[in-house]
Short mmCIF file of C-alpha atoms in Angstrom, two decimals:
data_model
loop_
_atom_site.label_atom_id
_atom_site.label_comp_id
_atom_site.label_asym_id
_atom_site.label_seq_id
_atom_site.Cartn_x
_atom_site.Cartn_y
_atom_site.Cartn_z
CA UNK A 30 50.06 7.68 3.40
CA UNK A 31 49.40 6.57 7.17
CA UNK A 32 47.86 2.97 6.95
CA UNK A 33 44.20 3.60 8.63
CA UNK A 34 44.25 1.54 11.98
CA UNK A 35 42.83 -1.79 12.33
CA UNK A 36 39.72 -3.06 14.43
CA UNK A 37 41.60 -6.43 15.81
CA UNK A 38 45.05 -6.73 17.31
CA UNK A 39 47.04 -4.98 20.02
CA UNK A 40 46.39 -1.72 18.96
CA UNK A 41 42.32 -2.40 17.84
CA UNK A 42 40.68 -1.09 21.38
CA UNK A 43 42.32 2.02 21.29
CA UNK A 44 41.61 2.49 17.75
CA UNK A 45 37.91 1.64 18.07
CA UNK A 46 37.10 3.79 21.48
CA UNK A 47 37.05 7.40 19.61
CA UNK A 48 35.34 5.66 16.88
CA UNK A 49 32.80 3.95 19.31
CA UNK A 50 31.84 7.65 20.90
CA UNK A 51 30.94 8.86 16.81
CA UNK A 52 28.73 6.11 16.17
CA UNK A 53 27.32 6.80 19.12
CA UNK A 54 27.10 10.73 19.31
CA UNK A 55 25.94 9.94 15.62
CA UNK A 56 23.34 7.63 16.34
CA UNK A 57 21.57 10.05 18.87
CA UNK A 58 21.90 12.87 16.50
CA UNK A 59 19.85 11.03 13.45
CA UNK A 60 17.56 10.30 15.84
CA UNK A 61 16.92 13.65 17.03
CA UNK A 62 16.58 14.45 13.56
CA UNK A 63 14.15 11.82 12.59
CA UNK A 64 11.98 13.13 15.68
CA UNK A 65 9.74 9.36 15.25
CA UNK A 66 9.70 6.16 13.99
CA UNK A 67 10.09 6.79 10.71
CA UNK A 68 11.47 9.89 8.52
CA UNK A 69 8.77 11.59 7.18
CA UNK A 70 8.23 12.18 3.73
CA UNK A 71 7.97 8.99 1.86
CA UNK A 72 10.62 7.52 0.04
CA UNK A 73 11.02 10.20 -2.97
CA UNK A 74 12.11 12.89 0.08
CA UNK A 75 13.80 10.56 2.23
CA UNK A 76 15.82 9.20 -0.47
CA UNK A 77 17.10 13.48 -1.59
CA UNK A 78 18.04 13.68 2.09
CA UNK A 79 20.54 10.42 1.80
CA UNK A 80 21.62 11.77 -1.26
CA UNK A 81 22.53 15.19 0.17
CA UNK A 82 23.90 13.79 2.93
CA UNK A 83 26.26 11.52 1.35
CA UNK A 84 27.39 13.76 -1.97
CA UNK A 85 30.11 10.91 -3.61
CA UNK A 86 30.21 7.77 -2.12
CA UNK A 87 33.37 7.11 -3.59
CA UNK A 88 35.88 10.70 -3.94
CA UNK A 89 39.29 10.79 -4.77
CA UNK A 90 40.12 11.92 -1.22
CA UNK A 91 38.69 10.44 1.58
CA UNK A 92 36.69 12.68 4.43
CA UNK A 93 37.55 11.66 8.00
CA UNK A 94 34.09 12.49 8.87
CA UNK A 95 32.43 10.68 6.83
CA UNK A 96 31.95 7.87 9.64
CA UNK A 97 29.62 10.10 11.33
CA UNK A 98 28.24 11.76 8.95
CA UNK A 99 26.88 8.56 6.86
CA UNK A 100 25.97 6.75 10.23
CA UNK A 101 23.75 10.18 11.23
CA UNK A 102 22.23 9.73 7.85
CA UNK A 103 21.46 6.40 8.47
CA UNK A 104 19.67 6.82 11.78
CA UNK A 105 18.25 9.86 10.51
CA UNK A 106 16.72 7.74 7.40
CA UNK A 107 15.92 4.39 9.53
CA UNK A 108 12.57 3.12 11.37
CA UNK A 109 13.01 2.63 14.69
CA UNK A 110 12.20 -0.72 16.06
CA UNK A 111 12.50 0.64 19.60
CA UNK A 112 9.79 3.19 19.03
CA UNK A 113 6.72 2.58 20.01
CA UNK A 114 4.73 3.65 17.22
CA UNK A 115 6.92 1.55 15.32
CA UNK A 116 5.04 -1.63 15.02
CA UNK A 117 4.52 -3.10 11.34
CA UNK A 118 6.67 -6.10 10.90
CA UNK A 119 8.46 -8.70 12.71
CA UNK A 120 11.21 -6.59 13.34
CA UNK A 121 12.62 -6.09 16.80
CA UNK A 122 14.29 -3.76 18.93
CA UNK A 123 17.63 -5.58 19.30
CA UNK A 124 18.83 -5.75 23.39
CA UNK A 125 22.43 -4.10 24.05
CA UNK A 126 24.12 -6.73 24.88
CA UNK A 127 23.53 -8.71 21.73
CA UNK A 128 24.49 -5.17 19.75
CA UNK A 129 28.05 -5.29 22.06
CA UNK A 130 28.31 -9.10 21.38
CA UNK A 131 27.65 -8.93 17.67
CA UNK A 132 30.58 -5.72 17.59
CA UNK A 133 33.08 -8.33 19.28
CA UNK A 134 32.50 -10.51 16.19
CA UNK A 135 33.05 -7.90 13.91
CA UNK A 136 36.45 -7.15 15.15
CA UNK A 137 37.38 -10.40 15.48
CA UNK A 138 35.85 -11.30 12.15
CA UNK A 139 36.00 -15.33 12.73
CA UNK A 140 34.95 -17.10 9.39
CA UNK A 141 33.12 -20.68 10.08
CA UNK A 142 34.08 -22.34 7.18
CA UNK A 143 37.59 -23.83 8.81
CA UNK A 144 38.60 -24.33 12.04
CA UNK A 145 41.99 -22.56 11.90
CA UNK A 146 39.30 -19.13 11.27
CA UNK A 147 37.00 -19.76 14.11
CA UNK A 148 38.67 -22.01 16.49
CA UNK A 149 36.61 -20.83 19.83
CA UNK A 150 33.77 -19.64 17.62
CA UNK A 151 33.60 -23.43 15.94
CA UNK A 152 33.09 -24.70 19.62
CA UNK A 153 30.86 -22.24 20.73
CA UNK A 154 28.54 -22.59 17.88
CA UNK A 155 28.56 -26.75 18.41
CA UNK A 156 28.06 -26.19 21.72
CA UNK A 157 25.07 -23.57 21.45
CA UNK A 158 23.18 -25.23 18.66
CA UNK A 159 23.21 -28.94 20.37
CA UNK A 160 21.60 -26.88 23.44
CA UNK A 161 19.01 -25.01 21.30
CA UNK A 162 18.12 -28.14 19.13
CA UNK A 163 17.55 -29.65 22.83
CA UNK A 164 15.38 -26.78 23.56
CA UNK A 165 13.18 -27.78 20.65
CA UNK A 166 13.20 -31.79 21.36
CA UNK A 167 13.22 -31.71 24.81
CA UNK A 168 10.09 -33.85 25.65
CA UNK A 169 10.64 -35.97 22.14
CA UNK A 170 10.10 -39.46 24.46
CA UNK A 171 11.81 -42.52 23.40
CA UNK A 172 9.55 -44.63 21.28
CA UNK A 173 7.10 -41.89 19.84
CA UNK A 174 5.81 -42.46 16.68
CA UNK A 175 7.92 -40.62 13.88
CA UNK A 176 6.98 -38.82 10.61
CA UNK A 177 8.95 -40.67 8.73
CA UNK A 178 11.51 -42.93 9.74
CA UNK A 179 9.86 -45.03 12.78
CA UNK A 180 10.73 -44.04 16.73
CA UNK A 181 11.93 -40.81 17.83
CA UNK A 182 15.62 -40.53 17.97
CA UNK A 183 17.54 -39.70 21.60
CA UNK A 184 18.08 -36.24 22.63
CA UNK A 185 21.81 -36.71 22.04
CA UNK A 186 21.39 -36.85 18.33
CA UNK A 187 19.06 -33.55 18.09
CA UNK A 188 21.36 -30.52 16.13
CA UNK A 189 20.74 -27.01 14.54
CA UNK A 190 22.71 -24.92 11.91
CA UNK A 191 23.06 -21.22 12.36
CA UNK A 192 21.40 -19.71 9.55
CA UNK A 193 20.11 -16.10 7.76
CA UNK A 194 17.00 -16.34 9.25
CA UNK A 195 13.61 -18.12 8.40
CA UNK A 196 13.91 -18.17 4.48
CA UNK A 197 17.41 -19.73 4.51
CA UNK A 198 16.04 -22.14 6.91
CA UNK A 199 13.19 -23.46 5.33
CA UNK A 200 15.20 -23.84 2.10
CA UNK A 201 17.79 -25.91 3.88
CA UNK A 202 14.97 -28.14 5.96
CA UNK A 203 13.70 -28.44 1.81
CA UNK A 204 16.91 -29.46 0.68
CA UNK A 205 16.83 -31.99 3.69
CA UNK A 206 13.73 -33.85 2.68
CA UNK A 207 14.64 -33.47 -1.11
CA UNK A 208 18.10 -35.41 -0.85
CA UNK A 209 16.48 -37.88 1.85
CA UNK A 210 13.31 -38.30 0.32
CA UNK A 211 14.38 -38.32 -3.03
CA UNK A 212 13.72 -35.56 -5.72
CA UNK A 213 9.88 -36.55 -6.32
CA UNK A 214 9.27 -35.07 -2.81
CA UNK A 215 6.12 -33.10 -2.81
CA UNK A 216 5.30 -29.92 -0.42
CA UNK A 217 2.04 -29.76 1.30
CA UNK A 218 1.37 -26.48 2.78
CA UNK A 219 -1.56 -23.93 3.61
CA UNK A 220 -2.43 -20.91 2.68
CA UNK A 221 -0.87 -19.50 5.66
CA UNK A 222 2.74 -20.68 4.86
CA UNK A 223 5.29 -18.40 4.29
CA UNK A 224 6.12 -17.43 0.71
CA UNK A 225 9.45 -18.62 1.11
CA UNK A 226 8.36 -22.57 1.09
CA UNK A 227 7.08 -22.65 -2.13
CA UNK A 228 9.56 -20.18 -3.51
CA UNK A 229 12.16 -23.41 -1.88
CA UNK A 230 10.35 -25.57 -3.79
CA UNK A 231 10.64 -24.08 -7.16
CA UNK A 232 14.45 -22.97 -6.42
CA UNK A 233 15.11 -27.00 -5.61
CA UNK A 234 13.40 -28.19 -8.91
CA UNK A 235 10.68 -30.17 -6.56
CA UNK A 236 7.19 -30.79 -7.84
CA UNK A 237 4.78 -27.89 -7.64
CA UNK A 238 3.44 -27.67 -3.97
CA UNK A 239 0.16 -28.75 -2.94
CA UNK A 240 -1.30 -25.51 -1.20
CA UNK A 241 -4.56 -26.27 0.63
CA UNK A 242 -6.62 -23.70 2.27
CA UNK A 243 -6.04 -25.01 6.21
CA UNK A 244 -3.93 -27.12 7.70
CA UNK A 245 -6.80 -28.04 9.39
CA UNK A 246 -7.07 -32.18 10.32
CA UNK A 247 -9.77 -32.45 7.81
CA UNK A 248 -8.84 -31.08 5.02
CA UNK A 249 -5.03 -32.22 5.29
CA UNK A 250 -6.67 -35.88 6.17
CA UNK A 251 -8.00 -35.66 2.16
CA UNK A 252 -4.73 -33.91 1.02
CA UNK A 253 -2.83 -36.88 2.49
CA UNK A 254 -4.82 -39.29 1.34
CA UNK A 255 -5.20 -38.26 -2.14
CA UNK A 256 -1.50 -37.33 -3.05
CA UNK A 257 0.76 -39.85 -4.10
CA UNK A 258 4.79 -40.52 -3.48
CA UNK A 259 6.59 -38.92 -0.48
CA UNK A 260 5.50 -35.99 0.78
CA UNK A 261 6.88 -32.85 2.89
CA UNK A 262 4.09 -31.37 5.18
CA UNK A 263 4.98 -27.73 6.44
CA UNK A 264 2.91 -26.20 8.89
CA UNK A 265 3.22 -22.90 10.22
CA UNK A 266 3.99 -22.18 14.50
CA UNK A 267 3.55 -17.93 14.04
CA UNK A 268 2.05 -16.49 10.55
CA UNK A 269 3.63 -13.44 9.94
CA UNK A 270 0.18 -12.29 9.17
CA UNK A 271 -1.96 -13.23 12.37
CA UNK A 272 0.88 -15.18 14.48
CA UNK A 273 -1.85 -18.05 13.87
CA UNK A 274 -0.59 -21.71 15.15
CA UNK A 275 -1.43 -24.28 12.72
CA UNK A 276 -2.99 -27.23 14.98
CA UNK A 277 0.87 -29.04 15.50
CA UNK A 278 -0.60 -32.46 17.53
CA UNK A 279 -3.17 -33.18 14.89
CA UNK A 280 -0.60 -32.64 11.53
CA UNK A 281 2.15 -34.54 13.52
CA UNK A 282 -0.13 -37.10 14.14
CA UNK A 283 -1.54 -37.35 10.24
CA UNK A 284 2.27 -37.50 9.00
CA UNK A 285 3.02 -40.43 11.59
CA UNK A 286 -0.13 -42.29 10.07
CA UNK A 287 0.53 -41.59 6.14
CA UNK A 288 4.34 -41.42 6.51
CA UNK A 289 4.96 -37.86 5.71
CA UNK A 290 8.05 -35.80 6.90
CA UNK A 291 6.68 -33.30 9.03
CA UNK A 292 8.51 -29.62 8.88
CA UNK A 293 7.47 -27.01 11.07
CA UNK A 294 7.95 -23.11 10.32
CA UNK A 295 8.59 -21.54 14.01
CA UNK A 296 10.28 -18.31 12.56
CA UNK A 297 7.84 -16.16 14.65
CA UNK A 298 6.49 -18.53 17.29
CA UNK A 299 9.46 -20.46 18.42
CA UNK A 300 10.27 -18.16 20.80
CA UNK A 301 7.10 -19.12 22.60
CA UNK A 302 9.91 -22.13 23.86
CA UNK A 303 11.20 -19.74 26.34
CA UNK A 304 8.22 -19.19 28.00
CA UNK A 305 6.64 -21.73 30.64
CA UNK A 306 3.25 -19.59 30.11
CA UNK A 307 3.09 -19.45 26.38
CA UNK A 308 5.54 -23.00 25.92
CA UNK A 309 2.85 -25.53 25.43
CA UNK A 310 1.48 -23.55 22.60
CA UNK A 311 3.92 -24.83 20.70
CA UNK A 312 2.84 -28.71 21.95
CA UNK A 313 3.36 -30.96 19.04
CA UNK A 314 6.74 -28.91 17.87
CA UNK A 315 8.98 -31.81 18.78
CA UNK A 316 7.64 -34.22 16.56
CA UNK A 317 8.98 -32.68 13.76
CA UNK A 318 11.58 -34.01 11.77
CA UNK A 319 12.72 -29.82 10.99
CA UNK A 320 11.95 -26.66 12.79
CA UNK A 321 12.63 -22.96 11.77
CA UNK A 322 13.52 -20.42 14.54
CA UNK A 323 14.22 -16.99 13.93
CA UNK A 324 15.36 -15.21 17.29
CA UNK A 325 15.96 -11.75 15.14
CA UNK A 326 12.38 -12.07 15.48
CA UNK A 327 10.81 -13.03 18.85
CA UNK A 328 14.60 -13.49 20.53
CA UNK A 329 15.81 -9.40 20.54
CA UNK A 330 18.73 -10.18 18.63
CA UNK A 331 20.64 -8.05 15.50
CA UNK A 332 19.85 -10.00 11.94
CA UNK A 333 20.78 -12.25 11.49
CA UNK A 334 19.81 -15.32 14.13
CA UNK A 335 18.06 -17.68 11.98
CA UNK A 336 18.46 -21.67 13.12
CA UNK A 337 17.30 -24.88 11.68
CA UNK A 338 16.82 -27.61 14.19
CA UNK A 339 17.08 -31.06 13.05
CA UNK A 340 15.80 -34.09 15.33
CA UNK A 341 17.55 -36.13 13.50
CA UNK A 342 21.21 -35.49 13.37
CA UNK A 343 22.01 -38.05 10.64
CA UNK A 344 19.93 -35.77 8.01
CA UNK A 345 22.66 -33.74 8.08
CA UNK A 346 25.23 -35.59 6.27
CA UNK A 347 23.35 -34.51 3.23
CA UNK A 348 24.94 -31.04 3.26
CA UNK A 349 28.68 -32.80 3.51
CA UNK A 350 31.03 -31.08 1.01
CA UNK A 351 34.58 -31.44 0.91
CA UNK A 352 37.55 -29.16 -0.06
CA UNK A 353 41.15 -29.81 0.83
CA UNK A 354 42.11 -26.22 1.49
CA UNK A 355 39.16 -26.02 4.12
CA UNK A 356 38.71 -30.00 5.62
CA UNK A 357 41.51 -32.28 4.02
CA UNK A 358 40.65 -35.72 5.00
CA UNK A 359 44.09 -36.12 6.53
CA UNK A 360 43.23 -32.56 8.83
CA UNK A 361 39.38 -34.11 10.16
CA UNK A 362 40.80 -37.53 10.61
CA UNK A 363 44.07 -35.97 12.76
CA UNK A 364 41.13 -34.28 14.73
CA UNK A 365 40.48 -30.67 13.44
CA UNK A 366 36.51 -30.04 12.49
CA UNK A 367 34.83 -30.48 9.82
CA UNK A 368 32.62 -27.25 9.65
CA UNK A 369 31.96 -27.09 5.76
CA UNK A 370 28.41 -29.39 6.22
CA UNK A 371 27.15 -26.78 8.76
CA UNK A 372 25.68 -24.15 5.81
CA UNK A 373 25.42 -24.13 2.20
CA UNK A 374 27.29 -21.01 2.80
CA UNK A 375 31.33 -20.68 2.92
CA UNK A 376 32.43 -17.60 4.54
CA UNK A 377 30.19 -17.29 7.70
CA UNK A 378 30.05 -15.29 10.21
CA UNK A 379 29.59 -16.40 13.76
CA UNK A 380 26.19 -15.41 14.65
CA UNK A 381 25.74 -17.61 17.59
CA UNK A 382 27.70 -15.29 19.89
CA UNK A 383 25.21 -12.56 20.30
CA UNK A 384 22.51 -15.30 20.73
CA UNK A 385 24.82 -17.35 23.08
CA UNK A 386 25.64 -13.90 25.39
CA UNK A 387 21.88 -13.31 25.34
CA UNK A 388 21.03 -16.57 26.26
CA UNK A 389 23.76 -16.39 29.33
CA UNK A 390 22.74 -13.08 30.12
CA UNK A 391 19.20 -13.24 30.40
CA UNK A 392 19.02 -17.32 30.92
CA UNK A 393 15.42 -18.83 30.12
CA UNK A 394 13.77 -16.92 33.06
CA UNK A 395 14.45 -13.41 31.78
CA UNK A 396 14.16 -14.29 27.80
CA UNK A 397 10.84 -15.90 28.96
CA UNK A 398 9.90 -12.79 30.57
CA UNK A 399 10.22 -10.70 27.58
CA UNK A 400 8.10 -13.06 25.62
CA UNK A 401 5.30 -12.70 28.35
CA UNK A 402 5.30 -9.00 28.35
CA UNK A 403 4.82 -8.62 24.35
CA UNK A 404 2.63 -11.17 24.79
CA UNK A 405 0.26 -9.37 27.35
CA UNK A 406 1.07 -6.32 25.65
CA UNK A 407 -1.08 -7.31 22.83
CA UNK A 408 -3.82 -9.16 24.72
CA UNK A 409 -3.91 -5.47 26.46
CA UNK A 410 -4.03 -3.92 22.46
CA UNK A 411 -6.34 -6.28 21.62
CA UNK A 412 -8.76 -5.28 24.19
CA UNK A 413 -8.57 -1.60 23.63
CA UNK A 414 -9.60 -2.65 20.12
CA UNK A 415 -12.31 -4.13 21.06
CA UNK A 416 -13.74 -2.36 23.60
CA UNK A 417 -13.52 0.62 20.81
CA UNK A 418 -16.68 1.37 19.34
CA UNK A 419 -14.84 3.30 16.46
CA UNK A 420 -12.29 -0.12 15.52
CA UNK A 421 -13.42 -3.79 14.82
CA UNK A 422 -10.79 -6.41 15.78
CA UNK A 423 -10.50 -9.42 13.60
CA UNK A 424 -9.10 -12.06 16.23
CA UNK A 425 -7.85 -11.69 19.91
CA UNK A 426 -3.63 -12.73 19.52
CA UNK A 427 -2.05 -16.09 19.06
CA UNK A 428 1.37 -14.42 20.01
CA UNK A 429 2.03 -11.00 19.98
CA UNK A 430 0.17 -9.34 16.75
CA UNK A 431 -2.88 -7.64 16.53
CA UNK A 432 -5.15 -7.00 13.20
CA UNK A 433 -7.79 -4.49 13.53
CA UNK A 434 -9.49 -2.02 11.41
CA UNK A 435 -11.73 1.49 11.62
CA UNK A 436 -15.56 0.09 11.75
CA UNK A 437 -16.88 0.26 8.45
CA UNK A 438 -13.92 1.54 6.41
CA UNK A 439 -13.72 0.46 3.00
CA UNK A 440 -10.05 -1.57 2.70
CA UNK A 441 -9.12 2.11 0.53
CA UNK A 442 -10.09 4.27 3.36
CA UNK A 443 -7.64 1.23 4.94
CA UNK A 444 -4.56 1.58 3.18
CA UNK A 445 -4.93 5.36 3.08
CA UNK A 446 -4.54 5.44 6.76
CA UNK A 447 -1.06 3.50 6.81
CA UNK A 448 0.41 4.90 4.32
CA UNK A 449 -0.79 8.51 5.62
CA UNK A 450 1.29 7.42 8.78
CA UNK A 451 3.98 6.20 6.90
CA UNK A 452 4.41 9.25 4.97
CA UNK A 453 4.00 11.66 8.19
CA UNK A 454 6.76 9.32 9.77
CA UNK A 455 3.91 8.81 12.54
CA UNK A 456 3.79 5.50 12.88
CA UNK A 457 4.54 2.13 11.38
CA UNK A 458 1.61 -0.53 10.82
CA UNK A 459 1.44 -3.33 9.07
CA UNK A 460 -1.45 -4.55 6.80
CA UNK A 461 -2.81 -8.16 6.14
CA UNK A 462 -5.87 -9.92 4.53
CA UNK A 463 -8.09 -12.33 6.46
CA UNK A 464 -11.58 -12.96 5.82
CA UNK A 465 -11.60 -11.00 2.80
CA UNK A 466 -10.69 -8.32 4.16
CA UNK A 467 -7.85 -5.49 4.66
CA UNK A 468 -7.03 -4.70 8.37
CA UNK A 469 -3.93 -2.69 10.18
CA UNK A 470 -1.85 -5.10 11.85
CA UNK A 471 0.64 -4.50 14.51
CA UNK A 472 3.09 -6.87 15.44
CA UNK A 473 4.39 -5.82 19.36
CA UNK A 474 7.75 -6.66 19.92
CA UNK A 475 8.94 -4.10 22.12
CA UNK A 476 8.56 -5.04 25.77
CA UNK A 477 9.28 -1.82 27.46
CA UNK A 478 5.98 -0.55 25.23
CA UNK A 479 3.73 1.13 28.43
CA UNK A 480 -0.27 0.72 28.10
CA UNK A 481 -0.23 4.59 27.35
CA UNK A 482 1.50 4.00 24.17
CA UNK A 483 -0.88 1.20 23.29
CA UNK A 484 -3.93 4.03 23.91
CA UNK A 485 -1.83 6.49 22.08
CA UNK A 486 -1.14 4.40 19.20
CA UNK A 487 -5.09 3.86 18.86
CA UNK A 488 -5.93 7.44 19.21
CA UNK A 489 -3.38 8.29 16.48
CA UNK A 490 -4.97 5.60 14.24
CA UNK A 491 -8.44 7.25 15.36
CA UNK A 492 -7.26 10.52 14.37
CA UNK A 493 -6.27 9.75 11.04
CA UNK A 494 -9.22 8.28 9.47
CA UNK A 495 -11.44 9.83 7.08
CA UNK A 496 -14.64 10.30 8.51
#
């Protein structure tokens, strides 16, 4: 049989460019056939389709089409960020250049766990993560007070690892304080954190975290004053319920005082850092001694683009690992990098790229830009909302998301609605509780959303409720 052609090497572009046009061709025609932002059905019809799509997923002879017909299928059976009805989740409509950067990675397939895998990629990613860490820590002054440890380190020793995303990163910033705080570390947290910091508590054998209702000053003044041994406080820059900022100045202050490391969860709301408008929302962010970013989220980049930053590059030589096949001591002491402490993981793929082409691309200005417009585009939601007599709105935006909720439905009548759009592959809300209550929550990410698609979105919502 003819060996099927390869992605990389002399012969890769030619190879790829008919492939390229059937993703492509494929791609538009599952979206045709979708016809929204979701397939309609619910998940008992949509799944039939994939099934008759696919037939055998693994036949004795292969089918040369089956490239575009699985792909079709896929886009076919797939929300569409881009749409803008679709608007449940922290889940953005990637930008194209970041798509054709993440491809290049995909044919090259770099592996960061050696130099001799990734040797450009290795620099790249050292280079991109120093500047991004920088980014975070840029107005850390020399002589602050510290969470921990005493004064603020330099700039020069800020750094970030390239992670999954926001749950892989605040495990690792976990793992951080466990090993340098010793294994009687305790979490403090509100109600607001994100489920994955407790759930990195219990998978790192840590005492059970103190949840308190608020990060609030008060509250986490008597949390901090009551608990004993070291403590990890994690607040929250972007809720994935609200986009709520927990008050950053005041808990950074309280750690300095009681000598708690201070971790801050910016999966949603670091990309407020881009933004000279929205920027000094995050005031307070570079006082901690960890901070989650997730630019799959509010960044327009493919999954993953998670990134831990660390102000305090020393931290890190608690992930240090060795294995002679990847970093002999005799290979990092003749001068080839050590890349093994950068992840927990092994095999990994360079990420950065996308992030660094969008980053180039766009440069702070135009990244900033985007921020601003989902920004204003849910200010602009938000007052639709309210100036609805038929829809109460619970809070006017932090960031970019919205709750809201027909007047005087029952939280029934509430869920009926969204899962009446989900089903009729109309649209795609979110739902969250706050004040005791169920609302529809959208979550605008899409910056080329138009105020008619805001109205429309409401009208659809309008349309849909019992009465």
């Amino acid at each position: 049989m003819n060996t099927p052609p390869l992605a990389s090497g002399p012969e890769g572009p030619s190879s790829l460019r008919p492939l390229l046009l059937t993703v492509l061709e494929a791609l538009g025609e599952g979206a045709r056939a979708r016809g929204g932002p979701l397939p309609a059905g619910g998940p008992s019809e949509v799944a039939a389709r994939v099934r008759a799509a696919v037939g055998d997923v693994l036949p004795d002879e292969g089918d040369p089409e089956a490239l575009r017909h699985l792909v079709r299928a896929l886009a076919e059976g797939s929300a569409d960020p881009a749409d803008p009805f679709c608007a449940a989740h922290l889940h953005c409509p990637p930008l194209a250049v970041a798509a054709a950067a993440d491809l290049a990675v995909s044919v090259l397939n770099p592996s960061l766990d050696s130099w001799d895998q990734a040797p450009a990629a290795s620099e790249l990613e050292a280079q991109l993560t120093r500047a991004l860490a920088n980014e975070v820590y840029r107005e850390v002054p020399r002589g602050a007070g510290n969470c921990a440890t005493g004064p603020h380190r330099p700039a020069a020793n800020n750094d970030a690892l390239v992670t999954t995303g926001g749950t892989e990163s605040n495990q690792l910033a976990l793992l951080l304080a466990r090993e340098i705080q010793g294994p009687g570390v305790r979490l403090v947290c509100g109600s607001n954190a994100h489920h994955s910091l407790p759930r990195a508590a219990w998978l790192l054998g840590m005492p059970h975290p103190v949840t308190i209702p608020t990060l609030d000053p008060a509250t986490l003044e008597t949390a901090l004053t009551t608990l004993q041994g070291p403590l990890l406080v994690a607040a929250t820059a972007g809720t994935t319920d609200t986009g709520q900022i927990d008050p950053l100045p005041e808990i950074a202050h309280l750690c300095a005082r009681h000598r708690a490391r201070l971790h801050i969860d910016a999966a949603y709301g670091g990309g407020l850092l881009f933004s000279t408008r929205h920027r000094d929302k995050l005031t307070g962010i570079d006082t901690a001694d960890t901070v989650t970013l997730d630019l799959h989220k509010l960044g327009w980049q493919p999954v993953a683009a998670g990134l831990l930053a660390v102000r305090d590059g020393n931290d890190l030589t608690a992930l240090h690992q060795r294995a002679d096949y990847l970093n002999a001591d005799d290979d990092t002491e003749a001068g080839l990098p050590d890349l093994l402490g950068r992840s927990l993981r092994t095999t990994r793929r360079p990420d950065i790229l996308k992030i660094a082409v969008t980053l180039k691309t766009l440069g702070r200005t135009g990244l900033g830009a985007l921020v601003d417009q989902v920004c204003e585009q849910a200010r602009e939601f938000a007052q639709l909302v309210h100036d609805h007599p038929g829809f109460e709105l619970h809070e006017p935006p932090t960031i970019s998301t919205v709750l809201f909720r027909p007047a005087s439905a029952t939280d029934d009548a509430v869920a009926a609605v969204r899962r009446k759009l989900l089903t009729d592959g109309r649209a795609v809300l979110g739902r969250a509780r706050a004040a005791h209550r169920l609302w529809l929550k959208v979550t605008l990410l899409n910056p080329t959303t138009r105020p008619a698609d805001l109205a429309g979105l409401l009208q659809l919502v309008e349309g849909t409720t019992p009465r």
